[in-house]
mmCIF file of C-alpha atoms in Angstrom:
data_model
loop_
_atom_site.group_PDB
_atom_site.id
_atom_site.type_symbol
_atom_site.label_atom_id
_atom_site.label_comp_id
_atom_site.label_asym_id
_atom_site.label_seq_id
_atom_site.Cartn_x
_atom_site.Cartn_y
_atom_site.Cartn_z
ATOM 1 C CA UNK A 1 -8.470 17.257 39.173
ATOM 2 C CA UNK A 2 -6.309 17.728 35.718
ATOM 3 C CA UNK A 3 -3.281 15.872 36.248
ATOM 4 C CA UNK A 4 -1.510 18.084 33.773
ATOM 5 C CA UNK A 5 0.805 19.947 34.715
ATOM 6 C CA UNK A 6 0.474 18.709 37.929
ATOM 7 C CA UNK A 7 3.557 17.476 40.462
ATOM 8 C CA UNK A 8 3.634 13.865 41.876
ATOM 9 C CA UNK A 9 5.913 12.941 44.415
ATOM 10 C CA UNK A 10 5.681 9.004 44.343
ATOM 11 C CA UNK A 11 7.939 7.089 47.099
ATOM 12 C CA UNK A 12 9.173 3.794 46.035
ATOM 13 C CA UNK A 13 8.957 4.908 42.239
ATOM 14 C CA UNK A 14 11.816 2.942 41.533
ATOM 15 C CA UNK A 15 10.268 -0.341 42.427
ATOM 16 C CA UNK A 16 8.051 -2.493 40.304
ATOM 17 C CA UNK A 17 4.962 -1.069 41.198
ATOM 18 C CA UNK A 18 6.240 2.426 41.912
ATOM 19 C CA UNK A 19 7.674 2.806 38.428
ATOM 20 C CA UNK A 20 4.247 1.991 36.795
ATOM 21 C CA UNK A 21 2.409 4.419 38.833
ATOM 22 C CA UNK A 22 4.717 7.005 37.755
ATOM 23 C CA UNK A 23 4.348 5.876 34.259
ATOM 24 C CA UNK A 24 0.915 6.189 34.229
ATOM 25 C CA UNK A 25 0.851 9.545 36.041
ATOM 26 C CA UNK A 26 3.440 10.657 33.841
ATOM 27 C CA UNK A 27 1.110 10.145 30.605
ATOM 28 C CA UNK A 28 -1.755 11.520 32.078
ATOM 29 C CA UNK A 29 0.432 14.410 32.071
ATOM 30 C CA UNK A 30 1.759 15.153 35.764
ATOM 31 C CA UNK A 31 5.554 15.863 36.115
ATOM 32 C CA UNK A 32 7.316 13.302 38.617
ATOM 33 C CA UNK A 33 9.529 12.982 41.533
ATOM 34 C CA UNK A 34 10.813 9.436 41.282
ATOM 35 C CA UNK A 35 11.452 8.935 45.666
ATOM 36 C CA UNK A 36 14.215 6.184 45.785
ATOM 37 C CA UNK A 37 15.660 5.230 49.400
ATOM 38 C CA UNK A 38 18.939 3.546 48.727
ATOM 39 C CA UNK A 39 18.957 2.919 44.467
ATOM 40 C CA UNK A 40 19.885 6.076 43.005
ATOM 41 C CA UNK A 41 21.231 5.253 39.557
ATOM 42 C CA UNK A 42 17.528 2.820 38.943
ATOM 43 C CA UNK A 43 15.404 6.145 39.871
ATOM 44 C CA UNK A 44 17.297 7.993 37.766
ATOM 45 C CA UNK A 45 17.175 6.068 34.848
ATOM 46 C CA UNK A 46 13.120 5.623 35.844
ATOM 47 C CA UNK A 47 13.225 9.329 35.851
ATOM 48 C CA UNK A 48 14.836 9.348 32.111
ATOM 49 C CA UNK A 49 12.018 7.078 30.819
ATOM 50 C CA UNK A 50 9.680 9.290 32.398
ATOM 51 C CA UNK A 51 10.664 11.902 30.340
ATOM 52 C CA UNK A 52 9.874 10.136 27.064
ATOM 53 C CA UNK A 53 5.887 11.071 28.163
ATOM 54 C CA UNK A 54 6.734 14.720 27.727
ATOM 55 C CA UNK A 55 6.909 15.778 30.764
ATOM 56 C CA UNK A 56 9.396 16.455 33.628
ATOM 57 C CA UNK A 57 11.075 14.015 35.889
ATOM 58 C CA UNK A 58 13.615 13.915 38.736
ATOM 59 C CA UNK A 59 14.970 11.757 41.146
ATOM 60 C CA UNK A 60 15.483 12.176 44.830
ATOM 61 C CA UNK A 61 16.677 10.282 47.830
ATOM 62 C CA UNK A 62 14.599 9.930 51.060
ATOM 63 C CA UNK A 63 14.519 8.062 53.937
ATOM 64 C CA UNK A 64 10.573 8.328 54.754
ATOM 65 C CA UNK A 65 11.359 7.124 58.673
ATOM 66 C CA UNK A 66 13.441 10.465 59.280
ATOM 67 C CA UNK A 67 11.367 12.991 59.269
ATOM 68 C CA UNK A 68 13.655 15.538 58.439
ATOM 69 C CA UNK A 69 14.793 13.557 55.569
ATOM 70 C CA UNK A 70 11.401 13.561 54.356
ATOM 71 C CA UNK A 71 10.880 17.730 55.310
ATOM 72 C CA UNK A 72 14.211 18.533 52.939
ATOM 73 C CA UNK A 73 12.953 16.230 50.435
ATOM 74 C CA UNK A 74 9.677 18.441 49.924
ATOM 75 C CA UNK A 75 11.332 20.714 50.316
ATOM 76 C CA UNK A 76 13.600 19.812 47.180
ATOM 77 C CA UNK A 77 10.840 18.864 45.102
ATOM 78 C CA UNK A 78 9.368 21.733 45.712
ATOM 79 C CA UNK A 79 12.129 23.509 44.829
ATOM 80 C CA UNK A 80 12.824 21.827 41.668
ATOM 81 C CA UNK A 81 9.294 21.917 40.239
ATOM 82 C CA UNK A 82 7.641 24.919 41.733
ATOM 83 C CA UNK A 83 4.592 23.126 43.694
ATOM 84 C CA UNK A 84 3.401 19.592 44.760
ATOM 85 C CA UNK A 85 -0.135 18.500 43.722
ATOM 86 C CA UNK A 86 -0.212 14.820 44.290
ATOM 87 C CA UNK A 87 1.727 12.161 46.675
ATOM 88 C CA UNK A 88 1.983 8.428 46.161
ATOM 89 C CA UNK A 89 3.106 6.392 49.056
ATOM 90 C CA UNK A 90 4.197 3.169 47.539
ATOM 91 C CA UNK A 91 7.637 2.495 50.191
ATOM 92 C CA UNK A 92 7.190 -0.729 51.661
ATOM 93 C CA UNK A 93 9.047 -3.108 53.798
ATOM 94 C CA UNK A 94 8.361 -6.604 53.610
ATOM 95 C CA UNK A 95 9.701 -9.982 55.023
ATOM 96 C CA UNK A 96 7.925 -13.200 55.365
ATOM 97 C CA UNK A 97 7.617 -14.626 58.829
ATOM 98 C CA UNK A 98 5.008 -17.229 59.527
ATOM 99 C CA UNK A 99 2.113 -16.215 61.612
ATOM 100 C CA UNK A 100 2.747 -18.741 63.970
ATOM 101 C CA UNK A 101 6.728 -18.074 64.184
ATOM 102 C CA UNK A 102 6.514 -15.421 67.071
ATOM 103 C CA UNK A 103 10.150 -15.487 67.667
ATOM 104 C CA UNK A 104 11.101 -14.721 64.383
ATOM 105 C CA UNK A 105 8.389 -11.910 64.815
ATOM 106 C CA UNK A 106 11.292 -10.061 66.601
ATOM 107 C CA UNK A 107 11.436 -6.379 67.802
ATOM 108 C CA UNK A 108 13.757 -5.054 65.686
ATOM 109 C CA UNK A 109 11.772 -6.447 62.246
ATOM 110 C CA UNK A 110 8.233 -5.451 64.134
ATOM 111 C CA UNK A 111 9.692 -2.116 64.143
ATOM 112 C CA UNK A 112 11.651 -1.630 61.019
ATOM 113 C CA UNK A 113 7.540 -3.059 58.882
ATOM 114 C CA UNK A 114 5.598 -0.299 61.004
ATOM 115 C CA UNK A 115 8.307 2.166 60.896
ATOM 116 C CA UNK A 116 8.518 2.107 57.306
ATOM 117 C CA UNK A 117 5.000 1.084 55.482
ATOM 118 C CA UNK A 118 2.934 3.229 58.602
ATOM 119 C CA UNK A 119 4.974 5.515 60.321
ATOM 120 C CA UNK A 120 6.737 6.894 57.439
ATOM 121 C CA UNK A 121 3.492 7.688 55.120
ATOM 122 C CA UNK A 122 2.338 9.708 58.057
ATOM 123 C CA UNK A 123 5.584 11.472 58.130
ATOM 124 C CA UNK A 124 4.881 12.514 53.910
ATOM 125 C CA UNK A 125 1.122 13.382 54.340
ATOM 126 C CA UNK A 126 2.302 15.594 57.576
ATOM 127 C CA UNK A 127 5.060 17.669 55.264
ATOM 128 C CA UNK A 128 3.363 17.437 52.104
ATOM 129 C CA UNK A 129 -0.022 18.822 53.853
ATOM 130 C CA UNK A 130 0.907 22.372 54.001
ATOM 131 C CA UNK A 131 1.902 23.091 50.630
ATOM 132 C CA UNK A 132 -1.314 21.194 49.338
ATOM 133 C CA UNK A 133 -3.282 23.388 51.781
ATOM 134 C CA UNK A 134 -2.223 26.592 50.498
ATOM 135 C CA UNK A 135 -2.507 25.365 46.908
ATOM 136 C CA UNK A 136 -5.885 24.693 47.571
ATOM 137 C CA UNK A 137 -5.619 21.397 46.365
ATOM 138 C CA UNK A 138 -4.035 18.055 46.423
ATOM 139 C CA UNK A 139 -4.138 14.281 46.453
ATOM 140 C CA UNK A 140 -2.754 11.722 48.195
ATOM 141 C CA UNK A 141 -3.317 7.873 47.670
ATOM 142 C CA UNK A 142 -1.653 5.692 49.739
ATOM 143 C CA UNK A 143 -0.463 1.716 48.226
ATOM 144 C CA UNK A 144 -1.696 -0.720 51.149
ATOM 145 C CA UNK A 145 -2.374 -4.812 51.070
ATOM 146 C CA UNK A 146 -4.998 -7.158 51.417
ATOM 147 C CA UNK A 147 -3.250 -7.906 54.175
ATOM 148 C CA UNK A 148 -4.268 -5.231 55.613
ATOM 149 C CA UNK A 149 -8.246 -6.029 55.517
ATOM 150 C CA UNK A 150 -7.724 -9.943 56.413
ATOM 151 C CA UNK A 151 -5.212 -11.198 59.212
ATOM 152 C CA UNK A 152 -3.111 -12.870 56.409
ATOM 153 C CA UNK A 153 -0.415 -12.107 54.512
ATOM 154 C CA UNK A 154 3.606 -12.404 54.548
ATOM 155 C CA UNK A 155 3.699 -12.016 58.557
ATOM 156 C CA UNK A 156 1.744 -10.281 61.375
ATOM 157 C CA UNK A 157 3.634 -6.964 61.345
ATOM 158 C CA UNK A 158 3.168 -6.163 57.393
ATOM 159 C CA UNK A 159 -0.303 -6.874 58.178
ATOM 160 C CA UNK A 160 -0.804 -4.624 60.675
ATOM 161 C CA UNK A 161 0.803 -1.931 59.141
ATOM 162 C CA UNK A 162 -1.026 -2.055 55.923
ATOM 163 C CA UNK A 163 -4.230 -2.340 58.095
ATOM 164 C CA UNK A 164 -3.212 0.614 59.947
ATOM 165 C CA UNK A 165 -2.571 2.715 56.476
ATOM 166 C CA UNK A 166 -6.025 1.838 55.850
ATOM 167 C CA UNK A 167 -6.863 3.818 58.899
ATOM 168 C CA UNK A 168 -4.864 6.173 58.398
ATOM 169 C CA UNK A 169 -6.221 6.803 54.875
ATOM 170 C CA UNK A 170 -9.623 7.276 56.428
ATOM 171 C CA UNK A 171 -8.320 9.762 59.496
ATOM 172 C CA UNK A 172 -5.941 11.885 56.961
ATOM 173 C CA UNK A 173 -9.252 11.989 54.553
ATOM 174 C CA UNK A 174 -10.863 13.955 57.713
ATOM 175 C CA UNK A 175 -8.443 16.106 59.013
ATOM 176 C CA UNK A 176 -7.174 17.147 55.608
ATOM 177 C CA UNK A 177 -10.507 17.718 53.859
ATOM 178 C CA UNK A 178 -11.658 19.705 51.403
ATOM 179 C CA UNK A 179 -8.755 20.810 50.011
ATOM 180 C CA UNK A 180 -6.775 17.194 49.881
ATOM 181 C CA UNK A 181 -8.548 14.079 49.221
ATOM 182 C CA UNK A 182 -6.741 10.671 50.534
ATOM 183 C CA UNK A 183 -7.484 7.190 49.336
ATOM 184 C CA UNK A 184 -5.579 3.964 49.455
ATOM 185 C CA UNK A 185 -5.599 1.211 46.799
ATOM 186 C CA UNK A 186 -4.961 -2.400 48.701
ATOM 187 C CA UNK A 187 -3.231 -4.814 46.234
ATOM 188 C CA UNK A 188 -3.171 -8.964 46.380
ATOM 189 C CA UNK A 189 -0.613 -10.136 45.328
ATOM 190 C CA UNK A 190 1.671 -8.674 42.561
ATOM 191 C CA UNK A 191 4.749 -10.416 40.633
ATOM 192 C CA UNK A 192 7.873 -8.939 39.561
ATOM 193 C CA UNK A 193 7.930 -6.200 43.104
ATOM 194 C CA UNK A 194 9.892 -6.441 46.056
ATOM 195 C CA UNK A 195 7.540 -7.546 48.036
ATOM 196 C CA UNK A 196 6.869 -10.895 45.975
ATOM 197 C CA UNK A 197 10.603 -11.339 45.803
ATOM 198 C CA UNK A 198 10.487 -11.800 49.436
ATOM 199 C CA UNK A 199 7.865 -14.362 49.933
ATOM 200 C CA UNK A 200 8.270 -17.919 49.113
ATOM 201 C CA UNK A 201 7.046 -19.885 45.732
ATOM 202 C CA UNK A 202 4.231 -21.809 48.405
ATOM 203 C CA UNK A 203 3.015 -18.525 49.566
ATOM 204 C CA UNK A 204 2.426 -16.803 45.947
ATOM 205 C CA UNK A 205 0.954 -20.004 44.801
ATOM 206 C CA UNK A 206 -1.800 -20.353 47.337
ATOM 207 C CA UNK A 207 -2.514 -16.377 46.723
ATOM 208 C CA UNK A 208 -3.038 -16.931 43.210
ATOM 209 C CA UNK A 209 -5.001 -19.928 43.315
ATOM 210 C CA UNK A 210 -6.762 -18.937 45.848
ATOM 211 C CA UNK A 211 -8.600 -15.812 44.073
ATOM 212 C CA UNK A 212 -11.740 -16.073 41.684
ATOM 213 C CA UNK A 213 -9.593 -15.457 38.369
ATOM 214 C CA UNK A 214 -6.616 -17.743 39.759
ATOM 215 C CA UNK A 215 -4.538 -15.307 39.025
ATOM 216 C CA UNK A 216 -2.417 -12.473 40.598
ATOM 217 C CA UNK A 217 -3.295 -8.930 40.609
ATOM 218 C CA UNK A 218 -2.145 -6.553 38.030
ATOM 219 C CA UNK A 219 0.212 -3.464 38.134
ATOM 220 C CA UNK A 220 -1.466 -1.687 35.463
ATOM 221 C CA UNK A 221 -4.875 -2.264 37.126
ATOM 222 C CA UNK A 222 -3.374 -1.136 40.552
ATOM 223 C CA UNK A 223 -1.762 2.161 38.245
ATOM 224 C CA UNK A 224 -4.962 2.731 36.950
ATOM 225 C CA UNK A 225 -6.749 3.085 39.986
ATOM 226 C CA UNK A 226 -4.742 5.562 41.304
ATOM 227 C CA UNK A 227 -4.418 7.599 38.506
ATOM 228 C CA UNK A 228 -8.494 7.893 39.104
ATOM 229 C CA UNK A 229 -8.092 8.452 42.845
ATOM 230 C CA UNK A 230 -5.924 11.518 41.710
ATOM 231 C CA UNK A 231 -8.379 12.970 39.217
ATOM 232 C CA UNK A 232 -11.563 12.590 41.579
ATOM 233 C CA UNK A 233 -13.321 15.159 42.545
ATOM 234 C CA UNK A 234 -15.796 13.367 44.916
ATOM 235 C CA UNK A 235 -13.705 10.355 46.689
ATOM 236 C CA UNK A 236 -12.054 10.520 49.885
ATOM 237 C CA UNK A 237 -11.281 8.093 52.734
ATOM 238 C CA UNK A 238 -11.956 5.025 50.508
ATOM 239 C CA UNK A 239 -9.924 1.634 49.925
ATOM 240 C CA UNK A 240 -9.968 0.061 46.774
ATOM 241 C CA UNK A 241 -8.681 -3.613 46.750
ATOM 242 C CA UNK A 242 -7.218 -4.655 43.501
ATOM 243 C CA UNK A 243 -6.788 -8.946 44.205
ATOM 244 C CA UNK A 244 -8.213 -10.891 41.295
ATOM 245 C CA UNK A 245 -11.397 -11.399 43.529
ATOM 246 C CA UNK A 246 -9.631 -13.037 46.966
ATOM 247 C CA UNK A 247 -10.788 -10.250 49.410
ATOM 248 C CA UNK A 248 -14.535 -8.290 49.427
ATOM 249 C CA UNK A 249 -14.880 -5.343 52.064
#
């Protein structure tokens, strides 16, 4: 698909890895809709730098567990910019909570992990689908873990929920197809996000050392990747883990 012109609604863009996805959308030339949840004035100013690529950029608020927050915000976007070709779903929630520390595993963080990094991507693919549909085209790449294809990671919830993005990569890919293609890029771990912020200097030690190229992943490799995901013409369904070599599926 030619990604200019194009519209790309990318949740999280404000965060470390959500502003280099839109950055590297943005200069393959697709117009962006920066999707912040509480930081308005950093997804505006991500929306400014956008800008400097030459093509259009906006910023709008969304919580992406309500789903009628989420149905005004396409709504908005579509508004704004006349169509919506591509979606990114890069919100996450993270906390670290040791496997083994069940009650810390409590109900209310269980719930507030799946709600946000597995219930709320289904709640964007479900109100993005029908404008893609009657495009006749769209993409959709979803931003899981390798936590999600090994049971490790920052705690038991986060893994499950990327693990279940996975799935629900592969399930949108059929019930959406031909018209959208969905495909999910896992990353190891990343440095300078939110998510890293959260985890403890032991725990992003033993990821990095732990890979083939003791190293972390990268952003721009992660970017990259789903830049392609949105241009294929041919891929659907697929994960593509982006770890330094710590994970092989």
């Amino acid at each position: 698909m030619d990604l200019k012109n194009s519209v790309a609604v990318v949740t999280g863009g404000n965060g470390g890895l959500g502003q280099r996805i839109c950055h590297a959308l943005a200069a393959a030339g697709a117009n962006i809709a920066v999707v912040y949840a509480q930081s308005e004035a950093e997804a505006g100013k991500v929306a400014g730098e956008l800008q400097g690529h030459g093509v259009d950029a906006a910023a709008f608020q969304c919580n992406v567990t309500d789903p009628a927050n989420v149905a005004r915000m396409v709504e908005q976007v579509v508004a704004r910019f006349g169509r919506l070709d591509i979606l990114i779903n890069d919100a996450a929630y993270n906390k670290s909570i040791p496997f083994s520390d069940l009650d810390g595993l409590t109900t209310e963080e269980w719930s507030k992990i799946i709600d946000v990094n597995l219930t709320g991507p289904m709640h964007v693919i479900k109100a993005v689908a029908p404008v893609m549909k009657k495009q006749g085209r769209g993409r959709i790449v979803n931003i899981a873990s390798i936590a999600g294809l090994i049971p490790g990671g920052s705690s038991i919830a986060y893994a499950v929920s990327k693990a279940g993005l996975i799935h629900l990569t592969r399930c949108m890919s059929v019930a959406l197809a031909p018209e959208v293609l969905v495909n999910c890029v896992a990353p190891g771990l990343l440095e300078g996000t939110r998510a890293t912020a959260n985890l403890s200097n032991l725990q992003i030690e033993r990821s990095a050392s732990g890979s083939l190229l003791k190293r972390a992943a990268d952003k721009d490799d992660c970017a990259d990747q789903v830049v392609t995901m949105c241009r294929t013409e041919t891929m659907t369904g697929q994960t593509v883990a982006i770890d330094s070599g710590r994970v092989f599926h």
